[in-house]
Amino acid sequence: KMDAFMMGQEEEEPIPITPQEEKELRRVFEMLCDYKKKLTIKDQIREIQANSYMAKIQAQMDSRVTPNYKELEEAESDAQNQIDKLHHDYNQLENNPDKKISCNDVLEMLKKLKVKTNKREVQEMIWEVDDDLDGCLDWAEFRLMFTRNIMDNCGLEPSKMFNLAQFLIYDHNCNGRVSVDETMNMLYARYGRIKMETKLKELFGENMHETGREGGEISYPEFIKAVEKVQVHSFWNTTQGRIAASHSKKDLPDLQATLASTF
């Protein structure tokens, strides 16, 4: 399915992964590994902190009784011990040398990005690039998936996981949206100044309206819609696409619809 922002001309040589892309890809991998477990731990810490704070406030506001400071200190100490244990569990996940991205991690991230999906679809998404078929993605598989897509000149590589990774690479502030400002540096490093504006327009539209804090912003569903349009267009510019189109002009609309659903 090619790099989501390449127009797929066969004469163009694919550009290997850049050092900046590899650095950002590693950041995304680290974020996705055990994402669901880490999210649960963060929620538990926030809940303990909120409960501890509210208990202290309520004790101080109740004028009918004198606050039992010893009990309050013990409760606060117990809450802190729970938080310390959760921080320890979180750090163990972060420092695990064998960390992997699971189906639940991807499913949770897609929910955050407001994507309607289910476990079966996410399992298929992982299966497409899961070389050792263990149901998860390690760093080698994740990097290989990204490399295969940006080096693909035929538009036939599975790209669902690639599209998610690319969106998260651009979403530096992790707000679930990508902006013109966020994508500009990455696109410049890959394509140079001349092609960068074309790629930005493919994503954000011709006008690239300045909306949001960091310029024009789009959501993940909007990003995927723009990417799929470019990917389908890229396929028709390849030899395989032209051969497929020439076989049956009558069935072309059905073939286009089928291709769009696979990207």
mmCIF file of C-alpha atoms in Angstrom, residues 37-252:
data_model
loop_
_atom_site.group_PDB
_atom_site.id
_atom_site.type_symbol
_atom_site.label_atom_id
_atom_site.label_comp_id
_atom_site.label_asym_id
_atom_site.label_seq_id
_atom_site.Cartn_x
_atom_site.Cartn_y
_atom_site.Cartn_z
ATOM 1 C CA LYS A 37 -2.002 -2.244 31.079
ATOM 2 C CA LYS A 38 -0.191 1.083 31.424
ATOM 3 C CA LEU A 39 -3.442 2.980 30.882
ATOM 4 C CA THR A 40 -5.123 0.906 33.606
ATOM 5 C CA ILE A 41 -2.266 1.633 36.029
ATOM 6 C CA LYS A 42 -2.486 5.382 35.347
ATOM 7 C CA ASP A 43 -6.248 5.305 35.957
ATOM 8 C CA GLN A 44 -5.733 3.439 39.247
ATOM 9 C CA ILE A 45 -3.150 5.983 40.419
ATOM 10 C CA ARG A 46 -5.462 8.890 39.601
ATOM 11 C CA GLU A 47 -8.338 7.216 41.437
ATOM 12 C CA ILE A 48 -6.249 6.615 44.578
ATOM 13 C CA GLN A 49 -4.977 10.198 44.544
ATOM 14 C CA ALA A 50 -8.493 11.596 44.098
ATOM 15 C CA ASN A 51 -9.945 9.431 46.889
ATOM 16 C CA SER A 52 -7.118 10.353 49.263
ATOM 17 C CA TYR A 53 -7.557 14.054 48.540
ATOM 18 C CA MET A 54 -11.333 13.950 48.974
ATOM 19 C CA ALA A 55 -11.053 12.058 52.289
ATOM 20 C CA LYS A 56 -8.703 14.726 53.625
ATOM 21 C CA ILE A 57 -10.941 17.589 52.482
ATOM 22 C CA GLN A 58 -14.092 16.021 53.923
ATOM 23 C CA ALA A 59 -12.409 15.426 57.303
ATOM 24 C CA GLN A 60 -11.302 19.041 57.478
ATOM 25 C CA MET A 61 -14.705 20.404 56.421
ATOM 26 C CA ASP A 62 -16.709 18.410 58.964
ATOM 27 C CA SER A 63 -16.998 20.892 61.842
ATOM 28 C CA ARG A 64 -18.913 18.442 64.037
ATOM 29 C CA VAL A 65 -15.849 16.353 64.855
ATOM 30 C CA THR A 66 -12.175 17.021 65.366
ATOM 31 C CA PRO A 67 -10.149 15.482 62.516
ATOM 32 C CA ASN A 68 -8.316 12.315 63.512
ATOM 33 C CA TYR A 69 -4.937 13.297 62.128
ATOM 34 C CA LYS A 70 -3.376 9.944 62.962
ATOM 35 C CA GLU A 71 -5.968 8.091 60.878
ATOM 36 C CA LEU A 72 -5.574 10.610 58.084
ATOM 37 C CA GLU A 73 -1.787 10.135 58.074
ATOM 38 C CA GLU A 74 -2.161 6.341 58.055
ATOM 39 C CA ALA A 75 -4.659 6.510 55.188
ATOM 40 C CA GLU A 76 -2.377 8.861 53.274
ATOM 41 C CA SER A 77 0.601 6.570 53.881
ATOM 42 C CA ASP A 78 -1.401 3.546 52.723
ATOM 43 C CA ALA A 79 -2.460 5.416 49.568
ATOM 44 C CA GLN A 80 1.137 6.365 48.843
ATOM 45 C CA ASN A 81 2.258 2.752 49.265
ATOM 46 C CA GLN A 82 -0.370 1.666 46.738
ATOM 47 C CA ILE A 83 0.788 4.364 44.327
ATOM 48 C CA ASP A 84 4.439 3.357 44.773
ATOM 49 C CA LYS A 85 3.523 -0.265 43.978
ATOM 50 C CA LEU A 86 1.683 0.815 40.850
ATOM 51 C CA HIS A 87 4.630 2.970 39.757
ATOM 52 C CA HIS A 88 6.856 -0.068 40.237
ATOM 53 C CA ASP A 89 4.544 -2.205 38.072
ATOM 54 C CA TYR A 90 4.495 0.536 35.422
ATOM 55 C CA ASN A 91 8.300 0.765 35.347
ATOM 56 C CA GLN A 92 8.576 -3.002 35.006
ATOM 57 C CA LEU A 93 6.411 -2.844 31.896
ATOM 58 C CA GLU A 94 8.456 0.050 30.511
ATOM 59 C CA ASN A 95 11.797 -1.670 31.131
ATOM 60 C CA ASN A 96 10.807 -5.126 29.899
ATOM 61 C CA PRO A 97 13.378 -6.019 27.195
ATOM 62 C CA ASP A 98 10.913 -8.438 25.571
ATOM 63 C CA LYS A 99 7.980 -6.019 25.354
ATOM 64 C CA LYS A 100 5.461 -6.472 22.555
ATOM 65 C CA ILE A 101 2.331 -4.846 21.157
ATOM 66 C CA SER A 102 -0.777 -6.947 21.789
ATOM 67 C CA CYS A 103 -4.238 -6.921 20.250
ATOM 68 C CA ASN A 104 -5.634 -5.278 23.386
ATOM 69 C CA ASP A 105 -3.049 -2.488 23.131
ATOM 70 C CA VAL A 106 -4.012 -1.641 19.545
ATOM 71 C CA LEU A 107 -7.720 -1.950 20.321
ATOM 72 C CA GLU A 108 -7.387 0.481 23.231
ATOM 73 C CA MET A 109 -5.452 2.978 21.119
ATOM 74 C CA LEU A 110 -8.043 2.838 18.334
ATOM 75 C CA LYS A 111 -10.786 3.453 20.903
ATOM 76 C CA LYS A 112 -8.889 6.531 22.072
ATOM 77 C CA LEU A 113 -8.745 7.685 18.442
ATOM 78 C CA LYS A 114 -12.533 7.207 18.190
ATOM 79 C CA VAL A 115 -12.377 4.336 15.715
ATOM 80 C CA LYS A 116 -15.285 1.884 15.682
ATOM 81 C CA THR A 117 -13.703 -1.545 15.515
ATOM 82 C CA ASN A 118 -13.660 -4.905 17.272
ATOM 83 C CA LYS A 119 -11.150 -7.455 18.499
ATOM 84 C CA ARG A 120 -11.441 -9.659 15.412
ATOM 85 C CA GLU A 121 -10.575 -6.774 13.091
ATOM 86 C CA VAL A 122 -7.601 -5.776 15.230
ATOM 87 C CA GLN A 123 -6.374 -9.390 15.389
ATOM 88 C CA GLU A 124 -6.446 -9.460 11.583
ATOM 89 C CA MET A 125 -4.606 -6.127 11.501
ATOM 90 C CA ILE A 126 -1.804 -7.630 13.623
ATOM 91 C CA TRP A 127 -1.841 -10.973 11.806
ATOM 92 C CA GLU A 128 -1.038 -9.239 8.506
ATOM 93 C CA VAL A 129 2.426 -8.253 9.807
ATOM 94 C CA ASP A 130 2.982 -10.837 12.569
ATOM 95 C CA ASP A 131 5.823 -12.864 11.063
ATOM 96 C CA ASP A 132 6.197 -15.361 13.919
ATOM 97 C CA LEU A 133 2.394 -15.677 14.373
ATOM 98 C CA ASP A 134 2.461 -15.226 18.157
ATOM 99 C CA GLY A 135 -0.419 -12.747 18.068
ATOM 100 C CA CYS A 136 1.807 -9.802 19.028
ATOM 101 C CA LEU A 137 4.346 -7.485 17.410
ATOM 102 C CA ASP A 138 7.900 -7.124 18.688
ATOM 103 C CA TRP A 139 10.252 -4.317 17.666
ATOM 104 C CA ALA A 140 11.765 -6.268 14.757
ATOM 105 C CA GLU A 141 8.329 -7.009 13.285
ATOM 106 C CA PHE A 142 7.099 -3.463 13.869
ATOM 107 C CA ARG A 143 10.145 -1.919 12.192
ATOM 108 C CA LEU A 144 10.000 -4.414 9.304
ATOM 109 C CA MET A 145 6.313 -3.598 8.755
ATOM 110 C CA PHE A 146 7.123 0.111 8.512
ATOM 111 C CA THR A 147 10.127 -0.460 6.235
ATOM 112 C CA ARG A 148 8.192 -2.752 3.885
ATOM 113 C CA ASN A 149 5.508 -0.126 3.435
ATOM 114 C CA ILE A 150 7.772 2.822 2.718
ATOM 115 C CA MET A 151 9.845 0.714 0.299
ATOM 116 C CA ASP A 152 6.826 -0.824 -1.440
ATOM 117 C CA ASN A 153 6.553 0.275 -5.065
ATOM 118 C CA CYS A 154 3.593 -1.952 -5.913
ATOM 119 C CA GLY A 155 1.023 -0.872 -3.340
ATOM 120 C CA LEU A 156 0.436 -4.435 -2.167
ATOM 121 C CA GLU A 157 1.857 -4.388 1.372
ATOM 122 C CA PRO A 158 -0.705 -4.605 4.211
ATOM 123 C CA SER A 159 -0.908 -1.048 5.502
ATOM 124 C CA LYS A 160 -3.451 -0.885 8.322
ATOM 125 C CA MET A 161 -0.815 -1.094 11.059
ATOM 126 C CA PHE A 162 1.473 1.183 9.055
ATOM 127 C CA ASN A 163 -1.214 3.851 8.817
ATOM 128 C CA LEU A 164 -1.750 3.749 12.581
ATOM 129 C CA ALA A 165 1.995 3.944 13.228
ATOM 130 C CA GLN A 166 2.380 6.844 10.833
ATOM 131 C CA PHE A 167 -0.466 8.782 12.440
ATOM 132 C CA LEU A 168 1.030 8.284 15.912
ATOM 133 C CA ILE A 169 4.434 9.381 14.601
ATOM 134 C CA TYR A 170 2.900 12.661 13.476
ATOM 135 C CA ASP A 171 0.814 13.105 16.637
ATOM 136 C CA HIS A 172 3.671 14.404 18.799
ATOM 137 C CA ASN A 173 1.480 15.850 21.546
ATOM 138 C CA CYS A 174 -0.692 12.702 21.745
ATOM 139 C CA ASN A 175 -3.973 14.619 21.502
ATOM 140 C CA GLY A 176 -5.479 12.218 18.960
ATOM 141 C CA ARG A 177 -5.115 14.681 16.073
ATOM 142 C CA VAL A 178 -2.297 15.572 13.685
ATOM 143 C CA SER A 179 -1.553 19.135 12.645
ATOM 144 C CA VAL A 180 0.234 20.818 9.767
ATOM 145 C CA ASP A 181 2.995 21.863 12.151
ATOM 146 C CA GLU A 182 3.436 18.346 13.554
ATOM 147 C CA THR A 183 3.731 16.695 10.134
ATOM 148 C CA MET A 184 5.824 19.340 8.415
ATOM 149 C CA ASN A 185 9.239 18.346 9.782
ATOM 150 C CA MET A 186 8.742 14.635 9.074
ATOM 151 C CA LEU A 187 7.533 15.260 5.521
ATOM 152 C CA TYR A 188 10.393 17.681 4.859
ATOM 153 C CA ALA A 189 12.943 15.083 6.024
ATOM 154 C CA ARG A 190 11.430 12.471 3.693
ATOM 155 C CA TYR A 191 10.521 14.491 0.602
ATOM 156 C CA GLY A 192 12.325 17.820 0.744
ATOM 157 C CA ARG A 193 10.768 21.257 0.446
ATOM 158 C CA ILE A 194 9.386 20.896 -3.095
ATOM 159 C CA LYS A 195 7.247 17.813 -2.444
ATOM 160 C CA MET A 196 6.413 18.622 1.162
ATOM 161 C CA GLU A 197 3.608 21.045 0.321
ATOM 162 C CA THR A 198 2.011 18.532 -2.045
ATOM 163 C CA LYS A 199 2.006 15.895 0.680
ATOM 164 C CA LEU A 200 0.540 18.344 3.187
ATOM 165 C CA LYS A 201 -2.285 19.174 0.758
ATOM 166 C CA GLU A 202 -2.989 15.460 0.289
ATOM 167 C CA LEU A 203 -3.572 15.235 4.036
ATOM 168 C CA PHE A 204 -5.096 18.562 5.002
ATOM 169 C CA GLY A 205 -6.726 19.675 1.754
ATOM 170 C CA GLU A 206 -5.876 22.443 -0.668
ATOM 171 C CA ASN A 207 -6.468 25.296 1.753
ATOM 172 C CA MET A 208 -4.835 23.694 4.825
ATOM 173 C CA HIS A 209 -7.091 25.817 7.066
ATOM 174 C CA GLU A 210 -5.430 27.056 10.240
ATOM 175 C CA THR A 211 -7.608 25.369 12.834
ATOM 176 C CA GLY A 212 -6.532 24.177 16.248
ATOM 177 C CA ARG A 213 -3.556 25.280 18.297
ATOM 178 C CA GLU A 214 -0.926 23.998 15.885
ATOM 179 C CA GLY A 215 -2.419 24.855 12.518
ATOM 180 C CA GLY A 216 -4.777 22.689 10.470
ATOM 181 C CA GLU A 217 -5.650 19.564 12.432
ATOM 182 C CA ILE A 218 -7.293 16.306 11.364
ATOM 183 C CA SER A 219 -8.541 13.316 13.349
ATOM 184 C CA TYR A 220 -7.462 9.717 12.775
ATOM 185 C CA PRO A 221 -10.599 8.847 10.719
ATOM 186 C CA GLU A 222 -9.957 11.938 8.556
ATOM 187 C CA PHE A 223 -6.302 10.942 8.226
ATOM 188 C CA ILE A 224 -7.240 7.415 7.102
ATOM 189 C CA LYS A 225 -9.713 8.773 4.558
ATOM 190 C CA ALA A 226 -6.997 10.977 3.014
ATOM 191 C CA VAL A 227 -4.410 8.187 3.125
ATOM 192 C CA GLU A 228 -6.677 5.608 1.485
ATOM 193 C CA LYS A 229 -7.473 8.018 -1.328
ATOM 194 C CA VAL A 230 -3.752 8.433 -2.047
ATOM 195 C CA GLN A 231 -3.082 4.696 -1.684
ATOM 196 C CA VAL A 232 -5.781 3.708 -4.182
ATOM 197 C CA HIS A 233 -4.545 6.386 -6.587
ATOM 198 C CA SER A 234 -1.016 5.046 -6.104
ATOM 199 C CA PHE A 235 -2.089 1.515 -7.012
ATOM 200 C CA TRP A 236 -3.684 2.606 -10.292
ATOM 201 C CA ASN A 237 -0.380 4.239 -11.256
ATOM 202 C CA THR A 238 1.510 0.946 -10.932
ATOM 203 C CA THR A 239 1.875 -1.725 -13.627
ATOM 204 C CA GLN A 240 -0.368 -4.068 -11.616
ATOM 205 C CA GLY A 241 -3.034 -1.375 -11.371
ATOM 206 C CA ARG A 242 -2.979 -0.600 -15.078
ATOM 207 C CA ILE A 243 -3.170 -4.295 -15.952
ATOM 208 C CA ALA A 244 -6.107 -4.789 -13.570
ATOM 209 C CA ALA A 245 -7.891 -1.776 -15.040
ATOM 210 C CA SER A 246 -7.352 -2.925 -18.622
ATOM 211 C CA HIS A 247 -8.773 -6.408 -17.992
ATOM 212 C CA SER A 248 -12.300 -5.227 -17.486
ATOM 213 C CA LYS A 249 -13.440 -1.623 -17.703
ATOM 214 C CA LYS A 250 -16.938 -2.832 -16.895
ATOM 215 C CA ASP A 251 -15.902 -4.169 -13.487
ATOM 216 C CA LEU A 252 -13.644 -1.233 -12.649
#
